[in-house]
Amino acid sequence: MNTTPNQTSQTGTTNNVNRTGRNNIVVPEARQALNQMKIEVANELGISNYDQIDKGNLTARQNGYVGGTITKRLVEYAERTMGNK
């Protein structure tokens, strides 16, 4: 299938050819909330201007802490939500 970056395919999905990450966001509306969470977590970990800096200039440990903390919080949220039903 030949599509340009961010072009909608025949199946209705958007092909993010230029994205470096391999994870696709299932609910596109969540993208802004996830980006905000990244910034908040990075700030808590002492990394300022996370949304504007080149992540390649951070250590693997720093990037891992941000991603790991986000994952931990999302799992905790899911556990609390599922426990309330």
Coordinates of C-alpha atoms in Angstrom, one line a residue:
M1 CA 0.0 0.0 0.0
N2 CA 1.5 3.3 -1.0
T3 CA 0.5 6.1 1.3
T4 CA 2.0 9.4 2.2
P5 CA 2.7 10.2 5.9
N6 CA -0.5 10.5 7.9
Q7 CA -2.7 9.6 5.0
T8 CA -5.8 7.5 5.7
S9 CA -5.6 4.1 4.2
Q10 CA -8.5 2.1 2.7
T11 CA -9.1 0.4 6.0
G12 CA -9.6 3.8 7.6
T13 CA -6.4 3.8 9.7
T14 CA -3.8 6.5 9.6
N15 CA -0.3 5.5 8.5
N16 CA 2.2 7.4 10.6
V17 CA 5.2 6.6 8.3
N18 CA 7.4 9.2 10.0
R19 CA 6.7 8.1 13.6
T20 CA 9.7 6.7 15.3
G21 CA 7.7 4.9 18.0
R22 CA 6.2 1.6 17.3
N23 CA 3.1 1.9 19.6
N24 CA -0.1 3.0 18.0
I25 CA -2.6 4.9 20.1
V26 CA -5.9 3.0 20.0
V27 CA -8.0 6.0 21.1
P28 CA -6.6 9.1 19.2
E29 CA -8.3 11.4 21.6
A30 CA -6.0 10.2 24.3
R31 CA -2.9 11.5 22.6
Q32 CA -3.1 14.9 24.2
A33 CA -3.6 13.4 27.7
L34 CA -0.7 11.0 27.2
N35 CA 1.6 13.8 26.0
Q36 CA 0.6 15.9 29.0
M37 CA 1.3 13.0 31.3
K38 CA 4.8 12.6 29.8
I39 CA 5.6 16.3 30.5
E40 CA 4.3 16.0 34.1
V41 CA 6.2 12.9 34.8
A42 CA 9.4 14.3 33.3
N43 CA 9.1 17.4 35.4
E44 CA 8.6 15.4 38.5
L45 CA 11.8 13.5 37.6
G46 CA 13.7 16.8 37.2
I47 CA 13.7 16.9 33.4
S48 CA 12.4 20.3 32.3
N49 CA 11.1 21.2 28.8
Y50 CA 10.6 17.6 28.0
D51 CA 8.2 18.4 25.2
Q52 CA 10.7 20.6 23.5
I53 CA 14.0 18.7 23.9
D54 CA 15.6 16.1 21.7
K55 CA 14.9 12.8 23.5
G56 CA 18.1 11.5 21.8
N57 CA 20.1 13.8 24.0
L58 CA 18.7 12.1 27.2
T59 CA 20.2 9.0 28.6
A60 CA 18.4 5.7 28.1
R61 CA 17.9 5.7 31.9
Q62 CA 16.1 9.1 31.8
N63 CA 13.9 8.1 29.0
G64 CA 13.2 4.7 30.6
Y65 CA 12.2 6.4 33.9
V66 CA 9.7 8.6 32.1
G67 CA 8.1 5.7 30.2
G68 CA 8.3 3.3 33.2
T69 CA 6.6 5.8 35.5
I70 CA 3.8 6.4 32.9
T71 CA 3.3 2.7 32.6
K72 CA 3.2 2.2 36.3
R73 CA 0.6 5.0 36.7
L74 CA -1.6 3.7 33.9
V75 CA -1.6 0.2 35.4
E76 CA -2.5 1.6 38.8
Y77 CA -5.3 3.6 37.2
A78 CA -6.6 0.5 35.4
E79 CA -6.4 -1.6 38.6
R80 CA -8.4 1.0 40.6
T81 CA -10.9 1.4 37.8
M82 CA -11.4 -2.4 37.4
G83 CA -11.6 -2.8 41.2
N84 CA -14.6 -0.4 41.4
K85 CA -16.8 -2.4 39.1

